[in-house]
Coordinates of C-alpha atoms in Angstrom, one line a residue:
X601 CA -0.2 0.0 0.1
X602 CA 1.0 3.4 -0.6
X603 CA 1.3 5.6 1.9
X604 CA 0.7 9.4 2.2
X605 CA 3.9 11.8 2.7
X606 CA 3.7 15.1 5.9
X607 CA 5.9 16.5 7.6
X608 CA 5.4 17.3 11.4
X609 CA 2.7 19.6 11.9
X610 CA -0.6 18.6 12.8
X611 CA -3.0 20.0 10.2
X612 CA -1.7 17.4 7.6
X613 CA -2.3 14.9 10.0
X614 CA -5.8 16.5 9.3
X615 CA -5.9 16.3 5.7
X616 CA -5.1 12.7 5.9
X617 CA -7.7 11.5 8.5
X618 CA -10.1 14.3 6.6
X619 CA -9.2 13.1 3.2
X620 CA -8.8 9.3 4.5
X621 CA -5.2 9.1 2.9
X622 CA -3.5 5.6 3.9
X623 CA -0.9 5.4 6.3
X624 CA 0.3 8.8 5.9
X625 CA 4.5 8.9 7.5
X626 CA 6.7 12.2 8.1
X627 CA 9.8 13.4 6.7
X628 CA 10.9 15.8 8.5
X629 CA 14.1 18.2 8.1
X630 CA 14.1 20.4 10.8
X631 CA 16.9 23.0 10.8
X632 CA 18.0 22.6 7.0
X633 CA 17.6 25.3 4.8
X634 CA 15.6 25.3 2.4
X635 CA 17.7 25.6 -1.1
X636 CA 18.9 22.4 -0.1
X637 CA 18.0 20.0 -1.7
X638 CA 20.6 17.5 -0.3
X639 CA 17.7 17.3 3.3
X640 CA 18.5 14.4 4.9
X641 CA 14.4 13.8 5.2
X642 CA 13.6 14.9 1.8
X643 CA 16.5 12.3 0.2
X644 CA 14.9 9.8 1.9
X645 CA 11.3 10.5 0.4
X646 CA 12.6 10.5 -3.4
X647 CA 14.0 7.5 -2.0
X648 CA 11.1 5.6 -0.7
X649 CA 9.0 8.0 -3.4
X650 CA 11.0 6.1 -6.7
X651 CA 10.3 2.5 -5.1
X652 CA 7.1 3.0 -5.2
X653 CA 5.5 3.6 -1.7
X654 CA 4.3 6.6 -2.1
X655 CA 2.0 7.8 -3.7
X656 CA 0.7 11.2 -1.9
X657 CA 3.0 14.6 -0.9
X658 CA 1.7 17.4 1.4
X659 CA 3.2 20.3 2.5
X660 CA 2.3 23.1 4.4
X661 CA 3.4 25.1 1.5
X662 CA 5.6 24.8 -1.6
X663 CA 8.1 26.3 0.9
X664 CA 8.5 23.7 3.0
X665 CA 9.1 21.7 -0.3
X666 CA 12.1 23.7 -1.2
X667 CA 13.0 27.5 -1.9
X668 CA 14.7 26.8 -5.6
X669 CA 11.6 27.9 -8.6
X670 CA 13.9 25.8 -10.4
X671 CA 14.4 22.1 -8.5
X672 CA 10.6 22.5 -6.5
X673 CA 8.4 23.1 -10.1
X674 CA 10.8 20.4 -11.5
X675 CA 10.4 18.1 -8.7
X676 CA 6.3 19.4 -8.6
X677 CA 6.1 19.6 -12.1
X678 CA 8.5 15.9 -13.4
X679 CA 9.9 13.8 -11.4
X680 CA 6.1 13.4 -9.1
X681 CA 4.3 12.7 -12.1
X682 CA 7.4 10.7 -13.7
X683 CA 6.2 8.3 -10.5
X684 CA 2.5 8.3 -10.5
X685 CA 1.9 11.4 -6.6
X686 CA 0.2 13.8 -6.2
X687 CA 1.6 16.8 -4.8
X688 CA -0.4 19.7 -2.2
X689 CA 0.2 22.8 -0.7
X690 CA -2.3 23.6 2.0
X691 CA -1.6 27.2 2.3
X692 CA -1.1 27.2 -1.3
X693 CA -4.0 26.1 -2.4
X694 CA -1.9 23.8 -5.5
X695 CA -3.1 20.0 -5.6
X696 CA -1.6 18.9 -9.2
X697 CA -4.5 16.6 -9.6
X698 CA -6.7 20.1 -10.5
X699 CA -4.8 22.2 -12.3
X700 CA -7.5 25.1 -11.6
X701 CA -5.8 26.5 -8.8
X702 CA -2.1 25.7 -10.0
X703 CA -1.7 28.9 -12.6
X704 CA 0.1 31.2 -10.0
X705 CA 2.8 27.6 -8.4
X706 CA 5.6 29.7 -10.5
X707 CA 4.9 32.8 -9.5
X708 CA 5.1 31.9 -5.5
X709 CA 8.1 29.3 -5.9
X710 CA 9.9 32.2 -7.5
X711 CA 9.1 34.2 -4.6
X712 CA 10.1 32.0 -2.1
X713 CA 13.0 32.2 -4.0
X714 CA 13.8 35.4 -3.7
X715 CA 12.5 35.8 -0.1
X716 CA 15.7 32.9 1.2
X717 CA 18.3 35.3 -1.0
X718 CA 16.7 38.8 0.3
X719 CA 17.5 37.3 3.9
X720 CA 20.4 36.2 2.6
X721 CA 21.7 40.0 1.8
X722 CA 20.3 41.1 5.2
X723 CA 22.6 38.9 7.3
X724 CA 25.4 39.6 5.0
X725 CA 24.2 43.4 5.1
X726 CA 24.2 43.1 9.1
X727 CA 27.5 41.3 10.0
X728 CA 29.4 43.5 7.2
X729 CA 28.1 46.5 10.3
X730 CA 29.6 43.9 13.2
X731 CA 32.6 44.0 11.1
X732 CA 32.9 47.8 10.7
X733 CA 32.4 48.5 14.4
X734 CA 35.3 46.6 15.6
X735 CA 32.7 43.3 16.7
X736 CA 34.3 40.1 16.5
X737 CA 32.3 37.7 14.5
X738 CA 33.2 34.6 15.2
X739 CA 30.5 31.9 17.1
X740 CA 33.7 30.3 19.1
X741 CA 36.4 31.8 20.8
X742 CA 40.0 30.9 20.3
X743 CA 42.4 28.9 22.4
X744 CA 43.6 30.1 25.1
X745 CA 40.4 32.5 25.9
X746 CA 36.7 31.8 26.5
X747 CA 33.4 33.9 25.4
X748 CA 31.3 35.9 28.0
X749 CA 27.9 34.6 28.6
X750 CA 26.1 38.1 28.7
X751 CA 28.3 40.7 26.9
X752 CA 29.1 37.8 24.2
X753 CA 33.4 39.2 23.8
X754 CA 36.3 37.7 24.7
X755 CA 38.0 37.0 28.1
X756 CA 41.7 35.2 28.2
X757 CA 40.9 31.7 29.9
X758 CA 44.0 31.7 31.8
X759 CA 44.7 28.1 32.4
X760 CA 44.8 28.1 28.7
X761 CA 45.9 31.8 27.7
X762 CA 49.4 30.2 29.8
X763 CA 50.1 27.4 27.6
X764 CA 49.4 30.3 24.2
X765 CA 52.5 32.4 26.1
X766 CA 54.5 29.7 26.1
X767 CA 54.5 28.2 22.9
X768 CA 55.6 32.2 21.8
X769 CA 57.9 32.2 24.2
X770 CA 59.7 29.4 22.7
X771 CA 58.7 30.8 19.2
X772 CA 60.5 33.3 20.0
X773 CA 63.0 31.4 22.3
X774 CA 64.1 29.7 18.0
X775 CA 61.9 27.0 18.1
X776 CA 60.2 26.0 15.6
X777 CA 56.3 25.0 14.8
X778 CA 57.6 21.0 14.2
X779 CA 59.6 21.6 18.0
X780 CA 56.7 23.0 19.9
X781 CA 54.4 20.4 18.7
X782 CA 56.6 17.9 20.2
X783 CA 56.9 19.7 23.1
X784 CA 53.4 19.5 23.9
X785 CA 52.5 16.7 23.0
X786 CA 55.6 15.4 25.2
X787 CA 54.0 16.6 28.2
X788 CA 50.5 15.9 27.3
X789 CA 49.0 19.8 27.2
X790 CA 45.6 18.5 25.9
X791 CA 45.0 19.8 22.1
X792 CA 43.1 23.0 21.9
X793 CA 39.9 20.9 20.0
X794 CA 40.1 18.5 23.1
X795 CA 40.4 21.0 25.8
X796 CA 38.3 22.3 24.2
X797 CA 35.5 19.8 24.7
X798 CA 36.9 18.0 28.6
X799 CA 36.6 22.1 29.8
X800 CA 33.7 23.1 27.8
X801 CA 32.1 21.0 26.4
X802 CA 32.2 21.9 22.7
X803 CA 32.9 20.2 19.6
X804 CA 34.6 21.0 16.7
X805 CA 35.5 18.6 13.4
X806 CA 38.5 17.3 13.9
X807 CA 38.0 16.6 17.3
X808 CA 40.0 13.5 17.7
X809 CA 40.0 11.6 22.3
X810 CA 41.8 8.4 21.5
X811 CA 44.3 10.6 20.8
X812 CA 44.3 13.8 23.5
X813 CA 47.6 15.4 23.3
X814 CA 48.4 14.9 19.2
X815 CA 49.7 18.5 19.1
X816 CA 50.6 19.4 15.2
X817 CA 53.4 22.1 13.6
X818 CA 50.3 24.1 11.8
X819 CA 48.2 23.9 14.9
X820 CA 51.3 25.7 16.3
X821 CA 52.2 27.9 13.4
X822 CA 48.8 28.3 12.9
X823 CA 48.5 30.3 16.3
X824 CA 51.7 31.9 15.9
X825 CA 50.2 33.8 12.8
X826 CA 46.4 34.4 14.3
X827 CA 46.7 38.2 14.9
X828 CA 43.8 37.8 17.5
X829 CA 47.2 37.0 20.5
X830 CA 48.0 40.3 19.3
X831 CA 44.4 41.8 20.4
X832 CA 43.5 42.4 16.6
X833 CA 39.6 41.6 15.4
X834 CA 40.1 39.6 12.1
X835 CA 36.8 40.6 10.5
X836 CA 35.6 39.0 6.8
X837 CA 38.0 37.5 6.2

């Protein structure tokens, strides 16, 4: 039996009940942009559709399917019909089983794409204005600092800062990044990512809990080149 595909909103569940649509199933992609069609649940839905497991797809409106005019139109007008799937967008009054109310659909898809582009431009403008005022844009504090929970400004984290000062002192004394890394590793000093994880519960890409002291020359070199340790704020790189 083919199932009806819904998202996580109660209204669509009621629609399935009211129209006696069988076997409702929910695909939810919270936290993903509508401009991205590589969303995990969306891709799973498409896979299920291609395998013949879906007969009807229902979304709250067209923007919940996607915010890219070309791709959204391609799915609605070509891919869904290819697999015999009926598509319904409740708030936009779109139903591919009835062509009477679908004339404005391309324009609504265009507006949805414009909306996400306009939002992106506004966000970039806000970030640029903050950067021009000298405010730091980074979301995470670099090694040796911590972010004040109230002011959101950076504060010195003395425990890690002592390691940073030592790294700069060793460099000034003639030691290169690879040599410094070997010393820190031998003394079992936690790497910046491991320190952030154990001290603040923050996870970073590349976190290796199996090698907590595995300093590299590149890590040390990046710290030595980072102007933030001079007190400078560097934004919009």
